Structures are given as structure tokens and as C-alpha cells.
PDB file of C-alpha atoms in Angstrom:
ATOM      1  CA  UNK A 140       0.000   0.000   0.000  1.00  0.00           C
ATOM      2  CA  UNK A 141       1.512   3.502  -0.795  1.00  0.00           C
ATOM      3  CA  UNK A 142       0.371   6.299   1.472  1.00  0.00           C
ATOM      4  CA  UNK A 143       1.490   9.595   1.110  1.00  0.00           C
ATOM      5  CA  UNK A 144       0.940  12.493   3.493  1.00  0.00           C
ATOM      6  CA  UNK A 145      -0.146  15.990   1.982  1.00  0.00           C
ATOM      7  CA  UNK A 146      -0.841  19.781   3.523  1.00  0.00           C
ATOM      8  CA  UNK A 147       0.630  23.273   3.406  1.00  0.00           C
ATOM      9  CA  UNK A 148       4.050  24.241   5.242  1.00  0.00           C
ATOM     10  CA  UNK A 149       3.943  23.609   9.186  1.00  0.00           C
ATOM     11  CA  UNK A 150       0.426  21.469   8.920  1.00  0.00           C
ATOM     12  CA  UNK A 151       2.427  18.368  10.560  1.00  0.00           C
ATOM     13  CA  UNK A 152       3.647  16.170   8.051  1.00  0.00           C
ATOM     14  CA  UNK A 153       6.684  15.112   8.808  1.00  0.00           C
ATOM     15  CA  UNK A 154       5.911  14.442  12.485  1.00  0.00           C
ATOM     16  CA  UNK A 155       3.032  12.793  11.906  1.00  0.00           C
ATOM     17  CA  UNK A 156       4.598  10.525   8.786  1.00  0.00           C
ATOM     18  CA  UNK A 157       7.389   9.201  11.310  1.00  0.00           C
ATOM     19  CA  UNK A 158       4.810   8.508  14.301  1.00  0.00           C
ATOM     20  CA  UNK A 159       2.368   6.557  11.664  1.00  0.00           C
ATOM     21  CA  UNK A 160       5.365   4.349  10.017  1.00  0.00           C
ATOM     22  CA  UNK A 161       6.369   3.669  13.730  1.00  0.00           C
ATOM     23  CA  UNK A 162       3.127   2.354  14.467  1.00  0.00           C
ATOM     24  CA  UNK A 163       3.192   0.404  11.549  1.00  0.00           C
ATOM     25  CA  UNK A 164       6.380  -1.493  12.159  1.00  0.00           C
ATOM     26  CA  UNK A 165       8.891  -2.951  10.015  1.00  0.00           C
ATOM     27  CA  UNK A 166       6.705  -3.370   7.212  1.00  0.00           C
ATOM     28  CA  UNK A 167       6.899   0.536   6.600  1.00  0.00           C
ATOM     29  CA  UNK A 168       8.921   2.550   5.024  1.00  0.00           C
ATOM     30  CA  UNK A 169       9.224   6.108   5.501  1.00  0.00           C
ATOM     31  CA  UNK A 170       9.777   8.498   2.710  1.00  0.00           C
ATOM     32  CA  UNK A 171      10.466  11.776   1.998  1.00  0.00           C
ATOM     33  CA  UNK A 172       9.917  14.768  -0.781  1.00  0.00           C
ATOM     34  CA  UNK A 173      12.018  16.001  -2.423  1.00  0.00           C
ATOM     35  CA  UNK A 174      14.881  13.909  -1.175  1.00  0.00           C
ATOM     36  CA  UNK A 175      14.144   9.401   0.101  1.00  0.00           C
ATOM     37  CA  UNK A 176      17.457   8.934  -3.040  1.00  0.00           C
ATOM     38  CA  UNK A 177      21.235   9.951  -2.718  1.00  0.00           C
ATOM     39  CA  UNK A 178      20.039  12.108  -5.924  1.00  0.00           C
ATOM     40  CA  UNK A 179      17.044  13.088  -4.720  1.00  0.00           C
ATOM     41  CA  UNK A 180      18.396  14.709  -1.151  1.00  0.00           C
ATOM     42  CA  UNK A 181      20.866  16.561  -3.504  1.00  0.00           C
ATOM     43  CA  UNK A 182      18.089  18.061  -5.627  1.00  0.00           C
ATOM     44  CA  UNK A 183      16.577  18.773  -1.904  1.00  0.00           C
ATOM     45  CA  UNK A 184      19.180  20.648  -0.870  1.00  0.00           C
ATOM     46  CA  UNK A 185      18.832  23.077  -4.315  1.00  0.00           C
ATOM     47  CA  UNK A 186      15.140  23.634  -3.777  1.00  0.00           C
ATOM     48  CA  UNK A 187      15.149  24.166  -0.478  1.00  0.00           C
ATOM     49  CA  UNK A 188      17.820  26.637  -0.319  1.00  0.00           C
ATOM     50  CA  UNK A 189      16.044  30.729   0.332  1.00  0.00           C
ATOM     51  CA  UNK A 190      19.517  32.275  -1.811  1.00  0.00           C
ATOM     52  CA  UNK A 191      18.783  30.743  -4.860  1.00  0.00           C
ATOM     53  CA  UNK A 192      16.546  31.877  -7.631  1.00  0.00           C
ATOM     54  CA  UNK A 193      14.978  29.256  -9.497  1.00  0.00           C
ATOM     55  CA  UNK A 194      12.057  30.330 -12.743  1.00  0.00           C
ATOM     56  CA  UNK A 195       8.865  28.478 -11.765  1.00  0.00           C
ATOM     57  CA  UNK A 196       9.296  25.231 -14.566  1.00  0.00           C
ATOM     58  CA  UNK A 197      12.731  25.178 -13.507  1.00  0.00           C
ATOM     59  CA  UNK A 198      11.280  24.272 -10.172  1.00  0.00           C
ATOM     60  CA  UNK A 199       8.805  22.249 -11.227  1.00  0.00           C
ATOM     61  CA  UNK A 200      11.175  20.133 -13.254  1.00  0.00           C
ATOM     62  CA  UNK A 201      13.548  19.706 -10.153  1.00  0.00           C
ATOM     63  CA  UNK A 202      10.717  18.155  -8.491  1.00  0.00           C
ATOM     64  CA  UNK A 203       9.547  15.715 -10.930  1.00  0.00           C
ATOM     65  CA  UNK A 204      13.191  14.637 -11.769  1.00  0.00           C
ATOM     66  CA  UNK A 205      13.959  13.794  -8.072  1.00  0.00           C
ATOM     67  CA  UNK A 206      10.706  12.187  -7.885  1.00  0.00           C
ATOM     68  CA  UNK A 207      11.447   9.500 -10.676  1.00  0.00           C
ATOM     69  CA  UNK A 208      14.619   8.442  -9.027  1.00  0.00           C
ATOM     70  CA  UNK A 209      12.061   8.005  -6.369  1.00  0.00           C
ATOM     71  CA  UNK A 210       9.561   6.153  -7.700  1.00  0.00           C
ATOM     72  CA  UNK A 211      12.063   3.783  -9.759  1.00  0.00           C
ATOM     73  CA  UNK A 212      14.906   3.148  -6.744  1.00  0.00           C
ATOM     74  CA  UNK A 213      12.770   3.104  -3.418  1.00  0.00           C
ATOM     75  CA  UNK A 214       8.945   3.486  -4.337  1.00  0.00           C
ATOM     76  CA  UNK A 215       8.296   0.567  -7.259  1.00  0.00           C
ATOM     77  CA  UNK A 216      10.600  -1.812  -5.279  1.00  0.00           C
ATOM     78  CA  UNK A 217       9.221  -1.635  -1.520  1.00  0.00           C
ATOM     79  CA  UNK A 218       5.811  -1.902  -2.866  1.00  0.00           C
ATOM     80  CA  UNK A 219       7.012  -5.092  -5.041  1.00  0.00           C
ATOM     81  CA  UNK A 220       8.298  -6.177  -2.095  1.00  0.00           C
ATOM     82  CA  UNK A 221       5.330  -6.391   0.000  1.00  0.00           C
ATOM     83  CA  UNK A 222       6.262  -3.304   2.206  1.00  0.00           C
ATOM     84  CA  UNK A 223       3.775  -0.162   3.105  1.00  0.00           C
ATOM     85  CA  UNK A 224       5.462   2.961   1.654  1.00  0.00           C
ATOM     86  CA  UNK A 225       4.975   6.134   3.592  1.00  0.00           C
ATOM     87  CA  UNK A 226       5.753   9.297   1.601  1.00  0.00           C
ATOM     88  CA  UNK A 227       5.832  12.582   3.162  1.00  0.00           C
ATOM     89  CA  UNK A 228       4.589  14.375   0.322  1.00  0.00           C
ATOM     90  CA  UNK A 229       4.328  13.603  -3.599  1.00  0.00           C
ATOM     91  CA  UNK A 230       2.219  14.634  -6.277  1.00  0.00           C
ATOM     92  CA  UNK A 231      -0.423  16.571  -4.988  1.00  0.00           C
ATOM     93  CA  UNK A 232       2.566  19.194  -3.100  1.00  0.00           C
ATOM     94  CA  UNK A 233       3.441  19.801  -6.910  1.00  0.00           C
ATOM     95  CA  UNK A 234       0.177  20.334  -8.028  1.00  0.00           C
ATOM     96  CA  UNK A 235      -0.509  22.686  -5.287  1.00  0.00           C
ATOM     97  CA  UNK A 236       2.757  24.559  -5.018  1.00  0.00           C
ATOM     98  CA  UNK A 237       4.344  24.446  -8.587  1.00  0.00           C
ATOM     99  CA  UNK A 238       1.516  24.086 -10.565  1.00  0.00           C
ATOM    100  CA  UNK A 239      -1.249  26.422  -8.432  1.00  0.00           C
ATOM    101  CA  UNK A 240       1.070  28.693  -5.912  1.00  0.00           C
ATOM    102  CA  UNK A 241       3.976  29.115  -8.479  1.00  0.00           C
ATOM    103  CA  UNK A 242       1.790  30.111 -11.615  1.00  0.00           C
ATOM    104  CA  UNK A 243       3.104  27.069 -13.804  1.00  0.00           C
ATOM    105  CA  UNK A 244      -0.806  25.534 -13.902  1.00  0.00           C
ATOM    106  CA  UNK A 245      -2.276  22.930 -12.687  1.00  0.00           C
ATOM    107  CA  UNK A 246      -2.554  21.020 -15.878  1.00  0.00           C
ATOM    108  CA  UNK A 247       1.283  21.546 -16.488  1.00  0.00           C
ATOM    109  CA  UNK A 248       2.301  19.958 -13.600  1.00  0.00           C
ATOM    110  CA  UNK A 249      -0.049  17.114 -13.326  1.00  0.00           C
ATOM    111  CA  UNK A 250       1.206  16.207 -16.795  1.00  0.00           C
ATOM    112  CA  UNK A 251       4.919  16.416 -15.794  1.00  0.00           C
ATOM    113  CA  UNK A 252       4.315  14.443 -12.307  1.00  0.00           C
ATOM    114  CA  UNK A 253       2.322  11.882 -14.708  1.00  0.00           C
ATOM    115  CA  UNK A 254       6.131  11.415 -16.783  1.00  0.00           C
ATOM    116  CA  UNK A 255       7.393  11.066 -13.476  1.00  0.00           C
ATOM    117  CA  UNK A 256       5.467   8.445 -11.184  1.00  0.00           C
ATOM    118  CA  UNK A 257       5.159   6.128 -14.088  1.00  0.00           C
ATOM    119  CA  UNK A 258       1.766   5.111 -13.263  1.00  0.00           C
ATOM    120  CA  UNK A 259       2.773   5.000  -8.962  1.00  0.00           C
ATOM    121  CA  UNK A 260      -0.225   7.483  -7.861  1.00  0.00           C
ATOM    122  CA  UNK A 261      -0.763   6.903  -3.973  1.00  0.00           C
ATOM    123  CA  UNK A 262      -3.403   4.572  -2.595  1.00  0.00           C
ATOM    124  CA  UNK A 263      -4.515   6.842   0.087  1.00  0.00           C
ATOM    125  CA  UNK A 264      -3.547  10.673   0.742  1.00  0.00           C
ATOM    126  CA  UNK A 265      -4.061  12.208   3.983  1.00  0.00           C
ATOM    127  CA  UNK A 266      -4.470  15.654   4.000  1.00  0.00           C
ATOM    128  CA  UNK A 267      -3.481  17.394   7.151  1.00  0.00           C
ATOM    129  CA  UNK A 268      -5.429  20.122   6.758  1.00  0.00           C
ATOM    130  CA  UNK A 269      -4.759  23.894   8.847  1.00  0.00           C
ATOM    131  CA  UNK A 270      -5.562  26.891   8.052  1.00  0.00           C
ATOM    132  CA  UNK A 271      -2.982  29.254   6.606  1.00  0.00           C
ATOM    133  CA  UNK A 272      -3.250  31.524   9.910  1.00  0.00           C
ATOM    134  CA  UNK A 273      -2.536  28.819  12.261  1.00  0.00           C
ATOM    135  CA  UNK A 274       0.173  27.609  10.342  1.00  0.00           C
ATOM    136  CA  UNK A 275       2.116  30.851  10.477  1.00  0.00           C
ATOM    137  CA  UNK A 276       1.791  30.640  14.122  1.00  0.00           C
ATOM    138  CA  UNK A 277       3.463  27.485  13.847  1.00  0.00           C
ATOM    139  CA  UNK A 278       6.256  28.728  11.950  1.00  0.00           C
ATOM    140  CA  UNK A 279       9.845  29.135  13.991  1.00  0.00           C
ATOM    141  CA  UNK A 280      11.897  31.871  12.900  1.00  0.00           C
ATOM    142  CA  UNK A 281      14.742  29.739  12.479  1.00  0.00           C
ATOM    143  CA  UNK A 282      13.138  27.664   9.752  1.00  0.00           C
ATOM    144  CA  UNK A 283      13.017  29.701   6.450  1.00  0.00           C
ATOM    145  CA  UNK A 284      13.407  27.575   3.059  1.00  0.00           C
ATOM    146  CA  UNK A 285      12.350  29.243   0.346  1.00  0.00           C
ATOM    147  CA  UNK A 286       8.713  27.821   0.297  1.00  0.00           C
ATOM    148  CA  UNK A 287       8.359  29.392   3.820  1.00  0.00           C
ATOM    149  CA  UNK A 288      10.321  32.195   3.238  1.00  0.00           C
ATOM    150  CA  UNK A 289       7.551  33.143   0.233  1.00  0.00           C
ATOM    151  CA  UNK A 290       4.875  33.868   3.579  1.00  0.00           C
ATOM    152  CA  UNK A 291       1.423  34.024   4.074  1.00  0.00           C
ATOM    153  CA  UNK A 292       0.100  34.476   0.463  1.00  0.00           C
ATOM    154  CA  UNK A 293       1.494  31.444  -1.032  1.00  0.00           C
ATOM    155  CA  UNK A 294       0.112  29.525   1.737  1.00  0.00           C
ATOM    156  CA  UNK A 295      -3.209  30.536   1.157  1.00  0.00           C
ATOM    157  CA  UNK A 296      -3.169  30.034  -2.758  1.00  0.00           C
ATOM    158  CA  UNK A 297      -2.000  25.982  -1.896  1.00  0.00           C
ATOM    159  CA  UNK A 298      -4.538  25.459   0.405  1.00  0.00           C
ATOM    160  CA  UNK A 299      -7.345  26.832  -1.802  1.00  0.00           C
ATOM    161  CA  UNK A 300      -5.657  24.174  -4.526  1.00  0.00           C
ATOM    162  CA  UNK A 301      -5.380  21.191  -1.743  1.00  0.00           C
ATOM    163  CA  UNK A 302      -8.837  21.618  -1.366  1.00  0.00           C
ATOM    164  CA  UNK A 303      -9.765  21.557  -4.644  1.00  0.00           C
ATOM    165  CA  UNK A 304      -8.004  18.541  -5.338  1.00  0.00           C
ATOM    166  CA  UNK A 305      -9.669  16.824  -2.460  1.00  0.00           C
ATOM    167  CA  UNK A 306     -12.734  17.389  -3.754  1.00  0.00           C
ATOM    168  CA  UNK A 307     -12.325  15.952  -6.741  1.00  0.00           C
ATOM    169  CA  UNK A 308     -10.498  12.420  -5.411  1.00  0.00           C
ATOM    170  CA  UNK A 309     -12.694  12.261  -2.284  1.00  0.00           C
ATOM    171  CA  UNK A 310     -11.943   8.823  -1.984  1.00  0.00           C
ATOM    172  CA  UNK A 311      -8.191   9.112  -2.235  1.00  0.00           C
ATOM    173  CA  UNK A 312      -7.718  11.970  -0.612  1.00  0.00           C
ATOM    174  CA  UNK A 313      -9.309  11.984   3.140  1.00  0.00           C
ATOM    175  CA  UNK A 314      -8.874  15.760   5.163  1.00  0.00           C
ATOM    176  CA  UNK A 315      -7.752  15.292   8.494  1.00  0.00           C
ATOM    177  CA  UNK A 316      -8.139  18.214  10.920  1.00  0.00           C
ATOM    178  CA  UNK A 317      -4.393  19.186  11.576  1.00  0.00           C
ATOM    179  CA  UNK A 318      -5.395  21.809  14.301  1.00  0.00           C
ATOM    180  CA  UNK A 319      -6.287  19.114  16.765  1.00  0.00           C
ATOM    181  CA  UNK A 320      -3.619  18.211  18.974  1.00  0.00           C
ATOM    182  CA  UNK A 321      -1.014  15.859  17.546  1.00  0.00           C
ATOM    183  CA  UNK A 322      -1.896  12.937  19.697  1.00  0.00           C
ATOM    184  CA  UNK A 323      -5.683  13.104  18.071  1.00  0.00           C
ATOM    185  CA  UNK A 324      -4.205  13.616  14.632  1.00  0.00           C
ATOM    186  CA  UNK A 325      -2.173  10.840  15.034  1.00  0.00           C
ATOM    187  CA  UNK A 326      -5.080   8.808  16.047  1.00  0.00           C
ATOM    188  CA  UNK A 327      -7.508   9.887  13.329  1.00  0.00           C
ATOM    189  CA  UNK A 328      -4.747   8.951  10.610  1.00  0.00           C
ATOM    190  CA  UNK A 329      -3.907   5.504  12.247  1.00  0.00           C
ATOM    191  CA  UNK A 330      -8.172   4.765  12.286  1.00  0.00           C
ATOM    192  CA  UNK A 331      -8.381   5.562   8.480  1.00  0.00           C
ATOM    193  CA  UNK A 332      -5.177   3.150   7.845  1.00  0.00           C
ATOM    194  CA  UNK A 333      -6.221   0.810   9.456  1.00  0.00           C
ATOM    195  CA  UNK A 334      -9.565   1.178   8.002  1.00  0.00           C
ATOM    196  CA  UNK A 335      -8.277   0.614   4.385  1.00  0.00           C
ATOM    197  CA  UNK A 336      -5.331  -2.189   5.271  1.00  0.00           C
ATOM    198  CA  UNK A 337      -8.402  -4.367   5.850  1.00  0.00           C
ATOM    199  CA  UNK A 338      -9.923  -2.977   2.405  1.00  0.00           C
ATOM    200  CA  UNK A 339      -7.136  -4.128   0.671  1.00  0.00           C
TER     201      UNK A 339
END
């Protein structure tokens, strides 16, 4: 089963990735985006760094390219394998960010990330969902990429585009309220797991 974890910046998902695959034991594997590939945590470090300029597509491309190394060295296998893949973000984050927030469209990107995943779209996406607000709260002054460092606005614009694309997978993509405490996020996300391991 490949479950990927989706929101805008400070909503939880990284915490709340590494809690789930430790409740799920050894048969999980925990993944991250960009990075989870020697390449792909040296296109990370590019992308996530606030003194560089990169054009939107440029972007855009940098994601997709460190998502096929992905996909093809860690995804494809542990899922051949048997194993539950947990990815802390994927396709939706480009969607949202590159393809909504950066101005590149939706359609672009969706197309690109298509090239990329080779057919590996998520079984289930849980979308920690906060509002924009509350996630600037959350925000530590010491922890500026260059998604952060872009505020407020761009926030907003990726949430609007999260929910959008909620709406129109309802079934893959299940909202979790994010503004609970972690302990009842956690729990909500481990009941809808579990919920669909015994679908499977």
C-alpha cells in the first residue's frame, strides 16, 4: 500500500509521517519529498535553499526529476516487495505549489508528475489540513526555506488548490483536521489506515 501524506508548510507532516510508520512497524517505510534517493536529497538541498533563484518550470522540473529516481529506486521496489510505503509528500505538493502557488498551472504539472510516477499514484492521501493563519503561528523563525520564506500568500493560494483537489479524489484523498492536537491527529490517521489495510 503507498500512502502519502499531503498539507501546506507547518500542517504536521513530517511528524506525523514518522509517528504513523512507527506504528506500523517494520513493514513501513518512511519516505520523503524532495529527497528518500542519494540524488534526490541533492536536488533537496537546491530547492530548499532561500539564496537561490529558481524560474517556476525550472522548479517544477527539479521536483519531478527527483521524484522519478524516487519512484524507480525506493517506491516501485518496496511496494514489489510487500512493504507499506509512507511518503511525506508527492504529487499533490506539486500540483498545489508548482503548478497552483507558483503560476506554472495545474494542468502543467499534473502532466509532468504523470512522466514522473510512471503510473505509482498513492493509494490513500491524507491531507493534514490547517488553516494558513494557524500555520504561520506554527512557523519558527529559524526555519526559512524558500517555500516558507515566500509567507502568508502562497500559503493561502496551496490550500485553496489542496482543497480543490480533495474534492475531486474524495476517496483518495481523506482531510484530516491538523489543528487538533497531535496525539488526536495521530489517532484519526492511524483509524483511516487501518480502516483501508483491511480494504485491501
Amino acid at each position: 500500500m503507498f500512502i502519502t501524506l499531503e498539507g501546506i508548510d507547518r500542517a504536521g507532516k513530517s511528524t506525523q509521517a514518522a509517528r504513523l510508520v512507527a506504528s506500523l512497524g517494520e513493514r513501513a517505510l518512511l519516505l520523503r519529498e524532495p529527497g528518500g534517493s542519494e540524488a534526490g536529497e541533492r536536488v533537496r538541498r537546491l530547492l530548499i535553499d532561500p539564496a537561490l533563484q529558481l524560474a517556476p518550470l525550472s522548479e517544477l522540473l527539479l521536483f519531478c526529476a527527483a521524484r522519478a529516481e524516487l519512484v524507480a529506486s525506493q517506491i516501485k521496489p518496496a511496494l514489489a516487495a510487500g512493504r507499506i510505503v509512507v511518503c511525506d509528500r508527492f504529487v499533490d505538493s506539486t500540483i498545489a505549489y508548482q503548478g497552483v502557488g507558483r503560476g506554472v498551472g495545474a494542468e502543467l504539472a499534473r502532466r509532468a508528475c504523470e512522466i514522473a510516477i510512471d503510473g505509482c499514484m498513492p493509494d490513500l492521501t491524507l491531507l493534514l489540513w490547517v488553516e494558513p493563519e494557524l500555520a504561520a503561528e506554527r512557523r519558527r523563525a529559524d526555519l526559512g526555506d524558500r517555500f516558507e520564506a515566500a509567507g502568508e500568500p502562497l500559503q493561502v493560494v496551496v490550500a485553496a488548490a489542496y482543497s480543490e483537489l480533495a474534492a475531486a479524489e474524495p476517496r483518495r484523498i481523506v482531510r484530516i483536521d491538523a489543528a487538533r492536537s497531535p496525539d488526536q491527529v495521530q489517532a484519526r490517521l492511524r483509524a483511516v489506515v487501518e480502516q483501508r489495510l483491511l480494504e485491501v
